[in-house]
PDB file of C-alpha atoms and ligand atoms in Angstrom:
ATOM      1  CA  MET A   1      -0.021  -0.022   0.108  1.00 65.00           C
ATOM      2  CA  LYS A   2       1.142   3.453  -0.988  1.00 70.00           C
ATOM      3  CA  ARG A   3       1.679   5.936   1.703  1.00 73.00           C
ATOM      4  CA  LYS A   4       0.145   9.625   1.098  1.00 72.00           C
ATOM      5  CA  PRO A   5       3.123  11.871   0.457  1.00 70.00           C
ATOM      6  CA  LYS A   6       3.694  13.929   3.374  1.00 70.00           C
ATOM      7  CA  ILE A   7       4.047  17.827   3.287  1.00 69.00           C
ATOM      8  CA  PRO A   8       7.681  18.678   3.699  1.00 70.00           C
ATOM      9  CA  LYS A   9       8.327  20.397   7.120  1.00 88.00           C
ATOM     10  CA  THR A  10      11.075  22.673   5.715  1.00 91.00           C
ATOM     11  CA  GLY A  11      11.321  24.136   2.203  1.00 93.00           C
ATOM     12  CA  PHE A  12      10.060  26.913  -0.061  1.00 95.00           C
ATOM     13  CA  PHE A  13       6.527  27.644   0.546  1.00 96.00           C
ATOM     14  CA  TRP A  14       4.022  30.153  -0.869  1.00 98.00           C
ATOM     15  CA  HIS A  15       2.708  32.864   1.580  1.00 98.00           C
ATOM     16  CA  VAL A  16       4.406  31.968   4.708  1.00 97.00           C
ATOM     17  CA  HIS A  17       3.321  35.262   5.843  1.00 96.00           C
ATOM     18  CA  HIS A  18       0.268  37.270   4.384  1.00 97.00           C
ATOM     19  CA  ASP A  19       2.782  40.021   2.946  1.00 95.00           C
ATOM     20  CA  GLU A  20       5.159  37.540   1.209  1.00 95.00           C
ATOM     21  CA  LEU A  21       4.906  35.862  -1.945  1.00 96.00           C
ATOM     22  CA  PHE A  22       7.365  32.986  -0.901  1.00 96.00           C
ATOM     23  CA  GLU A  23       9.898  32.271   1.650  1.00 93.00           C
ATOM     24  CA  TRP A  24      11.915  29.420   3.065  1.00 92.00           C
ATOM     25  CA  CYS A  25       9.995  27.925   5.787  1.00 93.00           C
ATOM     26  CA  HIS A  26      12.149  26.412   8.650  1.00 87.00           C
ATOM     27  CA  ASN A  27       9.371  24.688  10.390  1.00 91.00           C
ATOM     28  CA  TYR A  28       5.895  24.266   8.874  1.00 94.00           C
ATOM     29  CA  ASP A  29       3.942  22.939  11.920  1.00 94.00           C
ATOM     30  CA  LEU A  30       5.305  25.864  13.906  1.00 94.00           C
ATOM     31  CA  ARG A  31       4.087  28.374  11.382  1.00 96.00           C
ATOM     32  CA  VAL A  32       0.617  26.605  11.282  1.00 96.00           C
ATOM     33  CA  GLU A  33       0.433  27.168  15.000  1.00 96.00           C
ATOM     34  CA  HIS A  34       1.219  30.638  14.787  1.00 97.00           C
ATOM     35  CA  ILE A  35      -1.541  31.141  11.942  1.00 98.00           C
ATOM     36  CA  LEU A  36      -4.132  29.407  14.167  1.00 98.00           C
ATOM     37  CA  LYS A  37      -3.570  32.411  16.586  1.00 98.00           C
ATOM     38  CA  LYS A  38      -4.354  34.959  13.774  1.00 97.00           C
ATOM     39  CA  PRO A  39      -7.811  36.646  13.691  1.00 96.00           C
ATOM     40  CA  SER A  40     -10.350  33.867  12.940  1.00 95.00           C
ATOM     41  CA  HIS A  41     -11.562  35.315   9.736  1.00 95.00           C
ATOM     42  CA  GLU A  42      -8.149  35.211   8.372  1.00 97.00           C
ATOM     43  CA  ILE A  43      -7.348  31.678   9.175  1.00 97.00           C
ATOM     44  CA  LYS A  44      -8.986  29.946   6.357  1.00 97.00           C
ATOM     45  CA  ARG A  45      -7.331  31.910   3.572  1.00 97.00           C
ATOM     46  CA  ARG A  46      -3.886  31.895   5.267  1.00 98.00           C
ATOM     47  CA  LEU A  47      -3.914  27.947   5.620  1.00 97.00           C
ATOM     48  CA  ARG A  48      -5.178  27.502   2.080  1.00 97.00           C
ATOM     49  CA  LEU A  49      -2.466  29.648   0.551  1.00 98.00           C
ATOM     50  CA  PHE A  50       0.346  28.518   2.778  1.00 97.00           C
ATOM     51  CA  LYS A  51       1.664  25.482   0.753  1.00 96.00           C
ATOM     52  CA  PRO A  52       4.812  24.188  -0.701  1.00 96.00           C
ATOM     53  CA  VAL A  53       6.090  25.559  -3.902  1.00 97.00           C
ATOM     54  CA  GLN A  54       5.998  22.622  -6.122  1.00 97.00           C
ATOM     55  CA  ASN A  55       8.488  23.522  -8.884  1.00 97.00           C
ATOM     56  CA  VAL A  56      11.210  25.366  -7.123  1.00 96.00           C
ATOM     57  CA  PRO A  57      13.671  26.755  -9.637  1.00 94.00           C
ATOM     58  CA  ARG A  58      16.895  24.676  -9.817  1.00 94.00           C
ATOM     59  CA  GLU A  59      19.106  27.733  -9.082  1.00 91.00           C
ATOM     60  CA  LEU A  60      17.017  28.443  -5.775  1.00 91.00           C
ATOM     61  CA  LYS A  61      17.643  24.841  -4.624  1.00 92.00           C
ATOM     62  CA  LYS A  62      21.377  25.136  -5.354  1.00 91.00           C
ATOM     63  CA  LEU A  63      21.357  28.330  -3.369  1.00 87.00           C
ATOM     64  CA  ILE A  64      19.930  26.721  -0.369  1.00 87.00           C
ATOM     65  CA  LYS A  65      22.111  23.760  -0.668  1.00 87.00           C
ATOM     66  CA  GLU A  66      25.263  25.805  -0.740  1.00 85.00           C
ATOM     67  CA  PHE A  67      24.044  27.780   2.172  1.00 84.00           C
ATOM     68  CA  GLN A  68      23.284  24.504   4.155  1.00 82.00           C
ATOM     69  CA  ASN A  69      26.783  23.136   3.219  1.00 84.00           C
ATOM     70  CA  SER A  70      28.567  26.233   4.011  1.00 80.00           C
ATOM     71  CA  GLY A  71      27.915  25.739   7.782  1.00 74.00           C
ATOM     72  CA  SER A  72      25.791  29.168   7.428  1.00 66.00           C
ATOM     73  CA  ASN A  73      28.974  31.291   7.141  1.00 63.00           C
ATOM     74  CA  TYR A  74      26.943  33.945   5.933  1.00 67.00           C
ATOM     75  CA  ALA A  75      23.651  35.429   7.489  1.00 77.00           C
ATOM     76  CA  TRP A  76      20.226  34.272   6.574  1.00 78.00           C
ATOM     77  CA  TRP A  77      19.109  37.749   5.578  1.00 80.00           C
ATOM     78  CA  GLU A  78      21.820  37.788   2.889  1.00 81.00           C
ATOM     79  CA  LEU A  79      20.333  34.593   1.505  1.00 83.00           C
ATOM     80  CA  GLU A  80      16.931  36.162   1.461  1.00 84.00           C
ATOM     81  CA  GLN A  81      18.249  39.114  -0.542  1.00 85.00           C
ATOM     82  CA  TRP A  82      19.290  36.473  -3.060  1.00 85.00           C
ATOM     83  CA  PHE A  83      15.653  35.200  -3.163  1.00 89.00           C
ATOM     84  CA  LYS A  84      14.369  38.571  -4.347  1.00 88.00           C
ATOM     85  CA  THR A  85      16.254  38.183  -7.433  1.00 91.00           C
ATOM     86  CA  TYR A  86      14.046  35.146  -8.369  1.00 93.00           C
ATOM     87  CA  TYR A  87      10.790  37.170  -8.010  1.00 93.00           C
ATOM     88  CA  PRO A  88       9.779  37.594 -11.647  1.00 94.00           C
ATOM     89  CA  GLU A  89      10.319  34.046 -12.128  1.00 95.00           C
ATOM     90  CA  MET A  90       8.533  33.109  -9.045  1.00 97.00           C
ATOM     91  CA  GLU A  91       5.605  35.341  -9.793  1.00 96.00           C
ATOM     92  CA  ALA A  92       5.193  33.517 -13.103  1.00 96.00           C
ATOM     93  CA  LEU A  93       5.210  30.246 -11.286  1.00 97.00           C
ATOM     94  CA  HIS A  94       2.869  31.577  -8.656  1.00 98.00           C
ATOM     95  CA  LYS A  95       0.143  32.120 -11.229  1.00 97.00           C
ATOM     96  CA  LYS A  96       0.311  28.412 -12.116  1.00 97.00           C
ATOM     97  CA  GLU A  97       0.628  27.010  -8.560  1.00 98.00           C
ATOM     98  CA  CYS A  98      -1.699  29.239  -6.708  1.00 98.00           C
ATOM     99  CA  PRO A  99      -4.942  29.550  -8.364  1.00 94.00           C
ATOM    100  CA  ARG A 100      -7.794  31.755  -6.994  1.00 94.00           C
ATOM    101  CA  CYS A 101      -5.342  33.635  -4.923  1.00 97.00           C
ATOM    102  CA  PRO A 102      -5.955  37.110  -3.832  1.00 97.00           C
ATOM    103  CA  TRP A 103      -2.294  38.124  -3.800  1.00 97.00           C
ATOM    104  CA  ASN A 104      -2.020  41.665  -5.262  1.00 95.00           C
ATOM    105  CA  GLY A 105       1.877  41.766  -5.088  1.00 94.00           C
ATOM    106  CA  LYS A 106       1.853  43.087  -1.429  1.00 94.00           C
ATOM    107  CA  THR A 107      -0.869  41.192   0.560  1.00 96.00           C
ATOM    108  CA  LEU A 108      -3.251  38.181   0.705  1.00 97.00           C
ATOM    109  CA  PHE A 109      -5.724  40.652   2.116  1.00 96.00           C
ATOM    110  CA  PRO A 110      -6.145  43.369  -0.414  1.00 94.00           C
ATOM    111  CA  GLU A 111      -9.415  44.188   1.092  1.00 89.00           C
ATOM    112  CA  ARG A 112      -7.942  44.961   4.467  1.00 79.00           C
ATOM    113  CA  THR A 113      -7.608  48.805   4.977  1.00 71.00           C
ATOM    114  CA  ASP A 114      -5.298  48.897   8.124  1.00 65.00           C
TER     115      ASP A 114
HETATM  116 ZN1   ZN B 201      -0.780  32.678  -3.807  1.00 87.64          ZN
END
């Protein structure tokens, strides 16, 4: 009997935060716990859209591997600056992998006014 593939606990995920397109997620379960503490009317949307990136660009995978093998000699925020260079590619991918998404380039809650 085949086992259902498990959602990876770490990796690139769409919308780890409501104001980010994608990020490296260190701990999926921990992030879900945080989301469950958000305002109740936001939880459903956040959980629906917080999901693994299926087709992570090869260069991005390489970047993470190099970082992990380096013994983290450089800071995480430096790596995140590199992620930004992949934005155009990731935005195109996002359209395919994240249908019915209210993301407007800045937030998952474009209707929110605060
Ligand atoms: Zn989305």
